[in-house]
Coordinates of N, CA, C and O in Angstrom, one line a residue:
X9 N 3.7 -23.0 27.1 CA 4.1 -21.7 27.7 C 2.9 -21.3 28.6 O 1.9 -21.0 28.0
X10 N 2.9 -21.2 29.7 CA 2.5 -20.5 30.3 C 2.5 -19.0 31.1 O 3.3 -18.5 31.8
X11 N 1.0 -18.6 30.4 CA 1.1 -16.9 30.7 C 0.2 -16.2 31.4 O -1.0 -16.2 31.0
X12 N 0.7 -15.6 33.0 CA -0.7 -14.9 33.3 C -1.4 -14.3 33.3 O -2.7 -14.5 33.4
X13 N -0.1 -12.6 33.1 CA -0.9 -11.4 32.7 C -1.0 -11.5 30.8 O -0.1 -12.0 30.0
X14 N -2.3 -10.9 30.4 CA -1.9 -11.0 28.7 C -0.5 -10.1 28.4 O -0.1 -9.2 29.1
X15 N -0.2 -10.4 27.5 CA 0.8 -9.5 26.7 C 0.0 -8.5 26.2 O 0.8 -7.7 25.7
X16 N -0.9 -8.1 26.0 CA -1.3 -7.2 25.2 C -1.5 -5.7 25.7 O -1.7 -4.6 25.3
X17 N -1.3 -6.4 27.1 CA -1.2 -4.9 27.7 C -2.3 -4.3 28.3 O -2.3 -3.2 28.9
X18 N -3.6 -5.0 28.1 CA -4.9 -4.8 29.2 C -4.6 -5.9 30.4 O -4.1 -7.1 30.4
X19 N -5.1 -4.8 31.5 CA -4.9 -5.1 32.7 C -5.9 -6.4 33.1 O -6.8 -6.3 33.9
X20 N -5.4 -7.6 32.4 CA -6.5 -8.9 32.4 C -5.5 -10.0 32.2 O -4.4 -10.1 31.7
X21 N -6.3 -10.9 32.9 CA -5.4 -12.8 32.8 C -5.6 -12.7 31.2 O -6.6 -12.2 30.6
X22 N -4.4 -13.3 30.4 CA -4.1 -13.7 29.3 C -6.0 -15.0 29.1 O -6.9 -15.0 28.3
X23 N -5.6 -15.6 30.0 CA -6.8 -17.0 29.6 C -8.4 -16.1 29.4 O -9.1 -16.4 28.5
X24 N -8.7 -14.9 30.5 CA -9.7 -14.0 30.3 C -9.5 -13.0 29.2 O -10.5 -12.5 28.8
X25 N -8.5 -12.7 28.6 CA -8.7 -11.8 27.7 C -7.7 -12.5 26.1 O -7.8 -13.6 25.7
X26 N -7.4 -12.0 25.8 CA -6.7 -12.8 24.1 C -6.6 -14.3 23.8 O -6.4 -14.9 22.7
X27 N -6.7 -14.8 24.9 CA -7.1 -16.5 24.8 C -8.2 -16.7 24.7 O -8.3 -17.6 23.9
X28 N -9.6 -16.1 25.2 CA -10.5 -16.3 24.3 C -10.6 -16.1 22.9 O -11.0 -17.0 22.2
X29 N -10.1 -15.1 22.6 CA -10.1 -15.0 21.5 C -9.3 -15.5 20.4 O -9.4 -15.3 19.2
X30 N -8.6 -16.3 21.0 CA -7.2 -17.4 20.0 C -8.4 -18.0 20.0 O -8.7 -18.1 18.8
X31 N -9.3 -18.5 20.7 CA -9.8 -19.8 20.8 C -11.4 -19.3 20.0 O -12.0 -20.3 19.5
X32 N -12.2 -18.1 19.8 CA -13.0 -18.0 18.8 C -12.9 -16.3 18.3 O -13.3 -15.5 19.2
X33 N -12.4 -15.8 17.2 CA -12.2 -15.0 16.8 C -13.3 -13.8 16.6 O -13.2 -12.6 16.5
X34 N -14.3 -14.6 16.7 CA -15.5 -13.6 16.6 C -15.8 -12.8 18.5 O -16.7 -12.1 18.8
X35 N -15.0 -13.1 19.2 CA -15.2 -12.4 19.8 C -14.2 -11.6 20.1 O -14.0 -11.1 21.2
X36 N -13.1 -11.5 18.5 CA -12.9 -9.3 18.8 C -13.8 -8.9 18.2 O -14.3 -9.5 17.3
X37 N -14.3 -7.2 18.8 CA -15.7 -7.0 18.5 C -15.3 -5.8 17.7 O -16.0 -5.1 16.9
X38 N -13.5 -5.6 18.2 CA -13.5 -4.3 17.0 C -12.0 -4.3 16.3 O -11.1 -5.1 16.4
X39 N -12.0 -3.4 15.8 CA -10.1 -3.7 15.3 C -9.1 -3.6 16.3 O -8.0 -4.2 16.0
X40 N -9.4 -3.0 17.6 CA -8.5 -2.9 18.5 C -8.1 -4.2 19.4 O -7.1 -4.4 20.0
X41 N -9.1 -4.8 19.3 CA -9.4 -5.8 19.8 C -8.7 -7.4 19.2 O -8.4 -8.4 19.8
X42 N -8.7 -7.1 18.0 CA -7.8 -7.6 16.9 C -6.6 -7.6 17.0 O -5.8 -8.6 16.8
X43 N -6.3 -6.0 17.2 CA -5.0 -6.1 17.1 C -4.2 -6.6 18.2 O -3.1 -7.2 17.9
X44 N -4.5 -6.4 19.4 CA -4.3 -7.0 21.1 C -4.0 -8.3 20.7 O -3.0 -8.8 21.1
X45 N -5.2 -9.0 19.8 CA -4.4 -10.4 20.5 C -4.1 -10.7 19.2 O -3.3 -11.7 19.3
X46 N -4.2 -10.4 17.6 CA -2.6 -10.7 17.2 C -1.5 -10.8 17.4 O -0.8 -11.7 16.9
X47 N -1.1 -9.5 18.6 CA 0.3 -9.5 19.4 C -0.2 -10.5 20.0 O -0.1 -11.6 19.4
X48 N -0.8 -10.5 20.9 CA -0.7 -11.6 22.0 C -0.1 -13.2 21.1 O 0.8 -13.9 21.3
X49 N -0.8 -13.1 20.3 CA -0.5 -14.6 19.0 C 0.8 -14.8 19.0 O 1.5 -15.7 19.4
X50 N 1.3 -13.4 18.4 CA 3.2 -13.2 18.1 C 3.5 -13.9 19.4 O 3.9 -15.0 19.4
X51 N 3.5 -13.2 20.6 CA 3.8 -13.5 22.1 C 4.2 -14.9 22.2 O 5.3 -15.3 22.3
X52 N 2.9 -15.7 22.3 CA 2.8 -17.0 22.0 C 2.9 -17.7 21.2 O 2.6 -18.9 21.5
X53 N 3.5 -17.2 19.5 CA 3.7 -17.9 18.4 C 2.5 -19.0 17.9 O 2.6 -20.1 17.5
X54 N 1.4 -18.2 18.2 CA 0.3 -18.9 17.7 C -0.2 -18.7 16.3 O -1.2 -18.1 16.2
X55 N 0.6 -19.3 14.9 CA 0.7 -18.9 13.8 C -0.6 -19.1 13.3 O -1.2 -18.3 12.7
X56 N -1.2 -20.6 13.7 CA -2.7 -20.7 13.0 C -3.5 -19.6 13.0 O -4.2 -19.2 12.1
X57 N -3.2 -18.9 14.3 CA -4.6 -17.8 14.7 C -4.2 -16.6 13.5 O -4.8 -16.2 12.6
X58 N -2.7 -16.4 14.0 CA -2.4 -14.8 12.4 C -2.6 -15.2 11.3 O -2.5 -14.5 10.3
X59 N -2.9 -16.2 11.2 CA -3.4 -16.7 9.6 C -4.5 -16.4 9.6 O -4.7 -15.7 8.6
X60 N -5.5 -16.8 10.4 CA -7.2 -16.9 10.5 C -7.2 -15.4 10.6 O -8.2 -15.0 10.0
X61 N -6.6 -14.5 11.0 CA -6.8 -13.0 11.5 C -6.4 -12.5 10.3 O -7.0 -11.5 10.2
X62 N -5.8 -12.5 9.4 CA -5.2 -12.1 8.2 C -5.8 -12.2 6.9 O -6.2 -13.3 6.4
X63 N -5.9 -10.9 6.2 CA -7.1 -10.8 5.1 C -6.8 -11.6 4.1 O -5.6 -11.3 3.7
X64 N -7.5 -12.5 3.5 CA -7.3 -13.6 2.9 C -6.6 -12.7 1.2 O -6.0 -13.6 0.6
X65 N -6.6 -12.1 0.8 CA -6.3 -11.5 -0.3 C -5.1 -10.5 0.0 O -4.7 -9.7 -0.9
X66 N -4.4 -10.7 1.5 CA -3.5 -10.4 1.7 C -2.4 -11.0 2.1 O -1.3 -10.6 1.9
X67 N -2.6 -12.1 2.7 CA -1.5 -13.4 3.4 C -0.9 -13.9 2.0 O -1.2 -13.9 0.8
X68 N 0.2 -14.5 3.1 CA 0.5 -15.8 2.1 C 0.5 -17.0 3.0 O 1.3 -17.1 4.0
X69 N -0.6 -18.1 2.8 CA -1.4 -18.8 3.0 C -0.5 -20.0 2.8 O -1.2 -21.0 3.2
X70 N 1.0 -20.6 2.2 CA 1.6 -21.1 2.3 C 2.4 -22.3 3.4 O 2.3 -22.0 4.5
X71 N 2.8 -23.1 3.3 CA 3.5 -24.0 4.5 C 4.8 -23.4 4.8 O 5.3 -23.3 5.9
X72 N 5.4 -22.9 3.7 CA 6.9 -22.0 3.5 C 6.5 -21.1 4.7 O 7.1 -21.0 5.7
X73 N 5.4 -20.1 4.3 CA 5.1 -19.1 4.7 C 4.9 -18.5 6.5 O 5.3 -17.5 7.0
X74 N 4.0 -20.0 7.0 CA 3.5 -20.0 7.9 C 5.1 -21.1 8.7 O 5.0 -21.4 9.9
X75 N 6.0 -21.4 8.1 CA 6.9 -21.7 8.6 C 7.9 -20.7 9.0 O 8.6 -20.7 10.0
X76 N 7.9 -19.7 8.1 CA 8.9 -18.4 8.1 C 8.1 -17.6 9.4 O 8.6 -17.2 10.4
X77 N 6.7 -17.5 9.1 CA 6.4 -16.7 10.2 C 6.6 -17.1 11.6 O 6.9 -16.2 12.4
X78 N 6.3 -18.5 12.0 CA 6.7 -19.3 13.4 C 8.5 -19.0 13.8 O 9.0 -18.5 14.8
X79 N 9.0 -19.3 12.8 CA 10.5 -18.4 12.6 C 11.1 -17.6 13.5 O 11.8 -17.8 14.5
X80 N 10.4 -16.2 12.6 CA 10.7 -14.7 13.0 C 9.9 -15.0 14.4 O 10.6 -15.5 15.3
X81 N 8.6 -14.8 14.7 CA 7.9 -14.7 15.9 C 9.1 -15.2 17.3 O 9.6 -14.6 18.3
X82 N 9.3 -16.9 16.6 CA 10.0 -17.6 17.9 C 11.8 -16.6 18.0 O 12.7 -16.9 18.8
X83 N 11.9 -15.8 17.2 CA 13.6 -15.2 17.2 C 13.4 -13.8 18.4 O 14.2 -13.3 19.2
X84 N 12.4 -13.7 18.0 CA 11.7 -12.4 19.2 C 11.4 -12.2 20.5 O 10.6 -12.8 21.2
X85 N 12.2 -11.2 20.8 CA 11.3 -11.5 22.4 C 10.3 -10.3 22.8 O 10.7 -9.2 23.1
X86 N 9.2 -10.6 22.7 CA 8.4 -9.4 22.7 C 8.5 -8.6 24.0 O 8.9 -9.1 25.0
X87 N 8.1 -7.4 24.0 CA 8.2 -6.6 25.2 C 7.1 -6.0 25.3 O 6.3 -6.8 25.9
X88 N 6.6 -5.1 25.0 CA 5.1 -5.0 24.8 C 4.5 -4.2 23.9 O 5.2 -3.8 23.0
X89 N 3.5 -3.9 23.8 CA 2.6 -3.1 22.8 C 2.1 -2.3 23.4 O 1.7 -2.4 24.6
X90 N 2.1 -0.8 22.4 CA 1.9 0.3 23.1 C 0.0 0.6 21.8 O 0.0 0.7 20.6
X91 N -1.0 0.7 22.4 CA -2.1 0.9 21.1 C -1.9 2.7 21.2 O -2.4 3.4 22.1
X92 N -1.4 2.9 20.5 CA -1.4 5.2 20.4 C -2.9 5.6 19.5 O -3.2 6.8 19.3
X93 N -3.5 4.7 19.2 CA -4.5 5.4 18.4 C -6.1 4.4 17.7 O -5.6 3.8 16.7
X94 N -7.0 4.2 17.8 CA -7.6 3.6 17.1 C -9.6 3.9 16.6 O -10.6 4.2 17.3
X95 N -9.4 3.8 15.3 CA -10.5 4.4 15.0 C -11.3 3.8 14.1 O -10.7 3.1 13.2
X96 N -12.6 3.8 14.0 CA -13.6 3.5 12.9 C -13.9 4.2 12.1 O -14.2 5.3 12.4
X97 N -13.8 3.7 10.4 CA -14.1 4.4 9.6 C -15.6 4.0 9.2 O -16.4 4.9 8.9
X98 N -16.0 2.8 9.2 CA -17.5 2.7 9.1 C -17.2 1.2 10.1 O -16.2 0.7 10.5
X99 N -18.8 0.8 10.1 CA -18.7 -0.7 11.3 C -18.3 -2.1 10.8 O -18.4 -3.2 11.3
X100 N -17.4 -1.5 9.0 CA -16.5 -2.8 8.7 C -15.6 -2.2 8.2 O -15.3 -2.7 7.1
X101 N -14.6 -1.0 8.8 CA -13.7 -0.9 8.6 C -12.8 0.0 9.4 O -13.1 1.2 9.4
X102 N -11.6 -0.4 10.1 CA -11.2 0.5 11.5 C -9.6 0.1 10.8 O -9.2 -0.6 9.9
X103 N -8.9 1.4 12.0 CA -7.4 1.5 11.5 C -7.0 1.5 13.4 O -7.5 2.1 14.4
X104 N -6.1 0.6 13.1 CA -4.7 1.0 14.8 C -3.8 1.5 14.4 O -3.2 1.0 13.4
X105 N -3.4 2.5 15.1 CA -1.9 2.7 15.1 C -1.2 2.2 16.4 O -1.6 2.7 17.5
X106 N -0.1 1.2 16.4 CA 0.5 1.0 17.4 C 2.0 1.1 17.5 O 2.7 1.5 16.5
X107 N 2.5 0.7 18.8 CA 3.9 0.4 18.7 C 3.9 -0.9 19.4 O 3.3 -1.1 20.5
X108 N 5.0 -2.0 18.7 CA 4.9 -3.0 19.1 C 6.6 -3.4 19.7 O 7.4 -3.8 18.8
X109 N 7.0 -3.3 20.7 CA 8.7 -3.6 21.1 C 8.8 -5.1 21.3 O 8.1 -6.0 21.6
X110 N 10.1 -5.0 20.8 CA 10.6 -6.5 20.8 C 11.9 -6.3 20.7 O 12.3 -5.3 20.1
X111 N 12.9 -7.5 21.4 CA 14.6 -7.5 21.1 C 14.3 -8.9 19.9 O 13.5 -9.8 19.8
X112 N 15.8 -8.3 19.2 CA 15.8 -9.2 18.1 C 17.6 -8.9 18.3 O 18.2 -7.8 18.4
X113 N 18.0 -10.3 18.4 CA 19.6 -10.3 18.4 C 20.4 -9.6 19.6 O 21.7 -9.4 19.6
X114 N 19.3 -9.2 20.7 CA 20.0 -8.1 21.9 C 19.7 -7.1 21.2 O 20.8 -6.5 21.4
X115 N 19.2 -6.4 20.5 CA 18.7 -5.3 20.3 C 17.3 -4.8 20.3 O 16.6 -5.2 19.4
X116 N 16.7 -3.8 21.5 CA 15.6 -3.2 20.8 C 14.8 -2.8 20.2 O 14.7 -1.6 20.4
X117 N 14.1 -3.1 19.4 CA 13.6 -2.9 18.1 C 11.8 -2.1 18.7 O 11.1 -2.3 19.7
X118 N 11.6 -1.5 17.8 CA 9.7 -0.8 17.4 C 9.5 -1.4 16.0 O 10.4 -1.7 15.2
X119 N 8.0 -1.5 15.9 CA 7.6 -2.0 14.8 C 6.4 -0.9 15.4 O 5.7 -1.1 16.3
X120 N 6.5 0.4 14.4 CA 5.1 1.2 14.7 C 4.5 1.6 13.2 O 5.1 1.9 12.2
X121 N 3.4 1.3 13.4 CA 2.5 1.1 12.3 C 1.1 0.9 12.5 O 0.4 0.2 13.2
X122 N 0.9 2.0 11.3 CA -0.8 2.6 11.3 C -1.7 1.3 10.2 O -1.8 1.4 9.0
X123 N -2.3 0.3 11.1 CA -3.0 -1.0 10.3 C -4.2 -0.6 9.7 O -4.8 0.4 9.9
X124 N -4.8 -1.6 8.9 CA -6.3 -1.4 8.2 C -6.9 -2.8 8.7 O -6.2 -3.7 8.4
X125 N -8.0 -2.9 9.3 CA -8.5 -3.9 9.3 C -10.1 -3.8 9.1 O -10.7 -2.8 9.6
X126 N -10.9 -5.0 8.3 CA -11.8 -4.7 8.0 C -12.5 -6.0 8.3 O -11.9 -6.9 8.9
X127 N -13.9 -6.3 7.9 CA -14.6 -7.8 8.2 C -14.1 -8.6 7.1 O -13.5 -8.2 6.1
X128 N -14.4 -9.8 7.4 CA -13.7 -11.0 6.4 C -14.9 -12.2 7.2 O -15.1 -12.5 8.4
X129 N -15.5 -12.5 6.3 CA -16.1 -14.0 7.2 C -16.7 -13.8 8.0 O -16.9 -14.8 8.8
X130 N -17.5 -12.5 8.3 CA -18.3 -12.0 9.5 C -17.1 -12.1 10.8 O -17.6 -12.6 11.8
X131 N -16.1 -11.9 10.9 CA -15.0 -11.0 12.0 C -14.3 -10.4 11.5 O -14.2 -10.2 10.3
X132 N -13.3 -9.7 12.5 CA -12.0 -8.6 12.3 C -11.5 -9.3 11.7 O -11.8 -10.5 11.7
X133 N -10.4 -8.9 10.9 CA -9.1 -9.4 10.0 C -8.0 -8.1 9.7 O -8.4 -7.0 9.4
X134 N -6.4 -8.6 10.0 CA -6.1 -7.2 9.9 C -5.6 -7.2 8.2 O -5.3 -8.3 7.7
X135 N -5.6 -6.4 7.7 CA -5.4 -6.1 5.8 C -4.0 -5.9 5.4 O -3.5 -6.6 4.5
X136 N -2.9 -4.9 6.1 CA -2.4 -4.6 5.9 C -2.0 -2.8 6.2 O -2.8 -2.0 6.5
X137 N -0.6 -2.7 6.1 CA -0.2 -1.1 6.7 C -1.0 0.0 5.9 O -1.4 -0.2 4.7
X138 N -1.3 1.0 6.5 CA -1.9 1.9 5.8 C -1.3 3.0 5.4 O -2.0 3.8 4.7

């Protein structure tokens, strides 16, 4: 698949902005940044990376799992991500609130939801809804 603008919704070439970061994780530098190219991941159904971005004490780390997730992602057609909010609670732990659109079956859909993400392995990782 080829993509030019990112999906994530900064005004940047996909290969300059969340494709670096598919490609080394340590450089999202904050939660927001995390969360940008997780979507971007979904976008592109790049399952390895939401795995690696996902708090180890929260995934399910599974073959089932990571097959269900390639799944749902590829049934989606993403539309875009809206970030409404993002903040630090200390310099290892930040929350996004976003909205994320997608059609699923010809229908519309929001997925909005206020995340927790915290360090894991010396990078971002997102934890789970808050």
């Amino acid at each position: 698949m080829i993509i030019t603008n990112c999906p994530c919704g900064r005004n940047k070439y996909f290969k300059d902005c969340c494709e670096i970061i598919h490609n080394n994780i340590n450089l999202a530098k904050t939660p927001e940044d995390l969360m940008r190219s997780r979507y971007s991941a979904f976008v592109t159904n790049n399952i390895d990376y939401l795995m690696l971005s996902w708090y180890s004490k929260t995934r399910d780390s599974s073959t089932k799992s990571k097959k269900d997730l390639l799944s749902w992602s590829k049934a989606m057609t993403w539309v875009k991500l809206d970030v409404l909010n993002a903040t630090s609670k200390s310099p290892e732990t930040g929350e996004v609130e976003f909205k994320a659109f997608f059609y699923e079956n010809g229908i519309l859909n929001c997925i909005h939801e206020n995340s927790l993400f915290i360090i894991e392995n010396a990078h971002w990782v997102y934890v789970d809804k808050t």
